[in-house]
Amino acid sequence: MARLVARGLPNAEIAEQLHLAYGTVKNAVSVLLRKLGHSDRTSLALHLASQAWDVDM
């Protein structure tokens, strides 16, 4: 899910791709941001890029 967030996909599209409910994705993204210490998706994407995650998968 982190890769999809980092690629800029909205929650609705992530939910569709992963066959999850929108609310599940919204909650998971919030938890992911909080646990990794980021306040927004952009800072998360920059963090993942700096850690050499392949966000283009």
mmCIF file of C-alpha atoms in Angstrom:
data_model
loop_
_atom_site.group_PDB
_atom_site.id
_atom_site.type_symbol
_atom_site.label_atom_id
_atom_site.label_comp_id
_atom_site.label_asym_id
_atom_site.label_seq_id
_atom_site.Cartn_x
_atom_site.Cartn_y
_atom_site.Cartn_z
ATOM 1 C CA MET A 1 0.000 0.000 0.000
ATOM 2 C CA ALA A 2 2.882 2.380 0.738
ATOM 3 C CA ARG A 3 4.069 2.129 -2.861
ATOM 4 C CA LEU A 4 0.628 3.029 -4.172
ATOM 5 C CA VAL A 5 0.422 6.028 -1.844
ATOM 6 C CA ALA A 6 3.912 7.095 -2.910
ATOM 7 C CA ARG A 7 2.890 6.838 -6.568
ATOM 8 C CA GLY A 8 0.177 9.394 -5.848
ATOM 9 C CA LEU A 9 -2.880 7.172 -6.091
ATOM 10 C CA PRO A 10 -5.947 8.376 -4.201
ATOM 11 C CA ASN A 11 -7.499 6.176 -1.526
ATOM 12 C CA ALA A 12 -10.388 5.179 -3.786
ATOM 13 C CA GLU A 13 -8.051 3.861 -6.481
ATOM 14 C CA ILE A 14 -5.875 2.052 -3.933
ATOM 15 C CA ALA A 15 -9.007 0.424 -2.518
ATOM 16 C CA GLU A 16 -10.060 -0.699 -5.984
ATOM 17 C CA GLN A 17 -6.644 -2.114 -6.881
ATOM 18 C CA LEU A 18 -6.269 -3.972 -3.583
ATOM 19 C CA HIS A 19 -9.933 -5.036 -3.387
ATOM 20 C CA LEU A 20 -10.413 -3.310 -0.041
ATOM 21 C CA ALA A 21 -13.060 -0.979 1.318
ATOM 22 C CA TYR A 22 -12.341 2.730 0.991
ATOM 23 C CA GLY A 23 -12.531 3.176 4.768
ATOM 24 C CA THR A 24 -9.996 0.407 5.295
ATOM 25 C CA VAL A 25 -7.523 2.133 2.998
ATOM 26 C CA LYS A 26 -8.169 5.547 4.541
ATOM 27 C CA ASN A 27 -7.484 4.166 8.008
ATOM 28 C CA ALA A 28 -4.413 2.195 6.897
ATOM 29 C CA VAL A 29 -2.904 5.231 5.165
ATOM 30 C CA SER A 30 -3.429 7.316 8.303
ATOM 31 C CA VAL A 31 -1.727 4.653 10.425
ATOM 32 C CA LEU A 32 1.117 4.338 7.908
ATOM 33 C CA LEU A 33 1.745 8.083 7.890
ATOM 34 C CA ARG A 34 1.652 8.266 11.684
ATOM 35 C CA LYS A 35 3.941 5.259 12.228
ATOM 36 C CA LEU A 36 6.503 6.543 9.744
ATOM 37 C CA GLY A 37 6.304 10.053 11.192
ATOM 38 C CA HIS A 38 4.921 11.876 8.169
ATOM 39 C CA SER A 39 2.123 14.399 8.023
ATOM 40 C CA ASP A 40 1.282 14.036 4.332
ATOM 41 C CA ARG A 41 1.641 11.759 1.326
ATOM 42 C CA THR A 42 4.316 13.905 -0.300
ATOM 43 C CA SER A 43 6.713 13.575 2.607
ATOM 44 C CA LEU A 44 6.022 9.830 2.675
ATOM 45 C CA ALA A 45 6.844 9.566 -1.039
ATOM 46 C CA LEU A 46 10.100 11.470 -0.520
ATOM 47 C CA HIS A 47 10.981 9.207 2.407
ATOM 48 C CA LEU A 48 10.343 6.063 0.368
ATOM 49 C CA ALA A 49 12.391 7.419 -2.540
ATOM 50 C CA SER A 50 15.286 8.187 -0.200
ATOM 51 C CA GLN A 51 15.120 4.622 1.111
ATOM 52 C CA ALA A 52 15.419 3.286 -2.470
ATOM 53 C CA TRP A 53 11.884 1.850 -2.594
ATOM 54 C CA ASP A 54 10.796 1.140 -6.138
ATOM 55 C CA VAL A 55 7.603 3.192 -6.269
ATOM 56 C CA ASP A 56 7.176 2.542 -10.008
ATOM 57 C CA MET A 57 6.197 -1.090 -9.536
#
